[in-house]
CSV table of C-alpha atoms in Angstrom, one decimal:
chain,number,residue,atom,x,y,z
A,281,UNK,CA,0.0,0.1,-0.1
A,282,UNK,CA,1.0,3.5,-0.6
A,283,UNK,CA,-0.3,6.5,1.2
A,284,UNK,CA,-2.4,9.1,-0.7
A,285,UNK,CA,-0.6,11.7,0.9
A,286,UNK,CA,1.4,12.8,3.9
A,287,UNK,CA,-0.6,12.7,7.1
A,288,UNK,CA,-1.3,16.1,8.6
A,289,UNK,CA,-1.2,16.9,12.3
A,290,UNK,CA,-3.9,18.9,13.0
A,291,UNK,CA,-4.8,19.5,16.8
A,292,UNK,CA,-7.1,22.5,16.6
A,293,UNK,CA,-11.0,21.4,16.8
A,294,UNK,CA,-12.0,24.2,14.1
A,295,UNK,CA,-9.0,23.3,11.7
A,296,UNK,CA,-9.9,19.8,11.9
A,297,UNK,CA,-13.3,20.3,10.9
A,298,UNK,CA,-12.2,22.8,8.0
A,299,UNK,CA,-10.1,19.9,6.7
A,300,UNK,CA,-13.0,17.2,7.0
A,301,UNK,CA,-15.1,19.5,5.6
A,302,UNK,CA,-13.1,19.6,2.2
A,303,UNK,CA,-12.5,16.1,2.1
A,304,UNK,CA,-16.4,15.4,2.0
A,305,UNK,CA,-16.4,18.0,-0.5
A,306,UNK,CA,-13.6,16.0,-2.7
A,307,UNK,CA,-15.7,12.5,-2.0
A,308,UNK,CA,-18.6,14.2,-3.7
A,309,UNK,CA,-16.8,15.3,-6.3
A,310,UNK,CA,-15.0,12.0,-7.3
A,311,UNK,CA,-18.4,9.8,-6.5
A,312,UNK,CA,-20.1,12.2,-8.8
A,313,UNK,CA,-17.5,11.6,-11.4
A,314,UNK,CA,-17.7,7.9,-10.8
A,315,UNK,CA,-21.5,8.0,-11.2
A,316,UNK,CA,-21.2,9.5,-14.4
A,317,UNK,CA,-18.6,7.0,-15.7
A,318,UNK,CA,-20.7,4.6,-14.8
A,319,UNK,CA,-23.9,6.0,-16.7
A,320,UNK,CA,-21.7,6.5,-19.8
A,321,UNK,CA,-21.0,2.7,-19.5
A,322,UNK,CA,-24.6,1.9,-19.0
A,323,UNK,CA,-23.6,0.2,-15.1
A,324,UNK,CA,-26.6,1.4,-13.7
A,325,UNK,CA,-26.3,-0.6,-10.4
A,326,UNK,CA,-22.9,0.7,-9.9
A,327,UNK,CA,-23.9,4.3,-10.7
A,328,UNK,CA,-26.5,4.0,-7.8
A,329,UNK,CA,-23.9,2.8,-5.2
A,330,UNK,CA,-22.0,5.9,-6.0
A,331,UNK,CA,-25.0,8.6,-5.7
A,332,UNK,CA,-25.9,6.5,-2.6
A,333,UNK,CA,-22.3,7.6,-1.2
A,334,UNK,CA,-22.3,11.1,-2.7
A,335,UNK,CA,-25.5,11.3,-0.4
A,336,UNK,CA,-23.8,10.3,2.4
A,337,UNK,CA,-20.7,12.4,2.0
A,338,UNK,CA,-22.9,15.4,1.7
A,339,UNK,CA,-24.8,14.6,4.9
A,340,UNK,CA,-21.6,14.1,6.5
A,341,UNK,CA,-20.6,17.5,5.2
A,342,UNK,CA,-23.7,19.0,6.4
A,343,UNK,CA,-22.7,17.6,10.0
A,344,UNK,CA,-19.4,18.8,10.2
A,345,UNK,CA,-20.6,22.3,8.7
A,346,UNK,CA,-23.2,22.5,11.9
A,347,UNK,CA,-20.4,21.7,14.4
A,348,UNK,CA,-18.2,24.3,12.7
A,349,UNK,CA,-21.0,27.1,12.9
A,350,UNK,CA,-21.3,26.2,16.5
A,351,UNK,CA,-17.7,26.4,17.5
A,352,UNK,CA,-17.6,29.7,16.1
A,353,UNK,CA,-20.8,30.8,17.6
A,354,UNK,CA,-20.1,29.6,21.1
A,355,UNK,CA,-16.6,28.7,21.3
A,356,UNK,CA,-14.7,25.4,22.0
A,357,UNK,CA,-16.9,25.1,25.2
A,358,UNK,CA,-19.4,24.0,22.8
A,359,UNK,CA,-17.2,20.7,22.3
A,360,UNK,CA,-17.4,20.2,25.8
A,361,UNK,CA,-20.9,20.0,26.4
A,362,UNK,CA,-21.2,17.6,23.7
A,363,UNK,CA,-18.4,15.2,25.1
A,364,UNK,CA,-20.6,15.2,28.7
A,365,UNK,CA,-24.1,14.6,26.2
A,366,UNK,CA,-25.0,18.0,27.3
A,367,UNK,CA,-25.9,19.0,23.6
A,368,UNK,CA,-27.1,16.5,21.1
A,369,UNK,CA,-25.3,16.4,18.2
A,370,UNK,CA,-25.6,19.5,15.6
A,371,UNK,CA,-27.6,21.5,18.2
A,372,UNK,CA,-26.6,24.3,20.0
A,373,UNK,CA,-26.4,24.9,23.5
A,374,UNK,CA,-29.4,26.4,25.6
A,375,UNK,CA,-28.7,30.3,25.7
A,376,UNK,CA,-27.9,31.6,29.4
A,377,UNK,CA,-30.6,33.8,31.5
């Protein structure tokens, strides 16, 4: 096996989310290209598989984008709330009175 690229050591949560969002976008592009190639070769079953993968990647992107937006909005303490089950995935913490 050969690595696709060097491993990046990213320690900041916001930077990690930016990186994974870019990776998800790249996945969408790659899977869309594969689906188009399948269509051009009359391979409907494999085309559907790639289209489902596109949907999965877009869903992942949306989740990461929500997390990123919440970190920008509420700071890193938002992540601490999640680690203790204080916030549902993708939801914002309750406003202080």
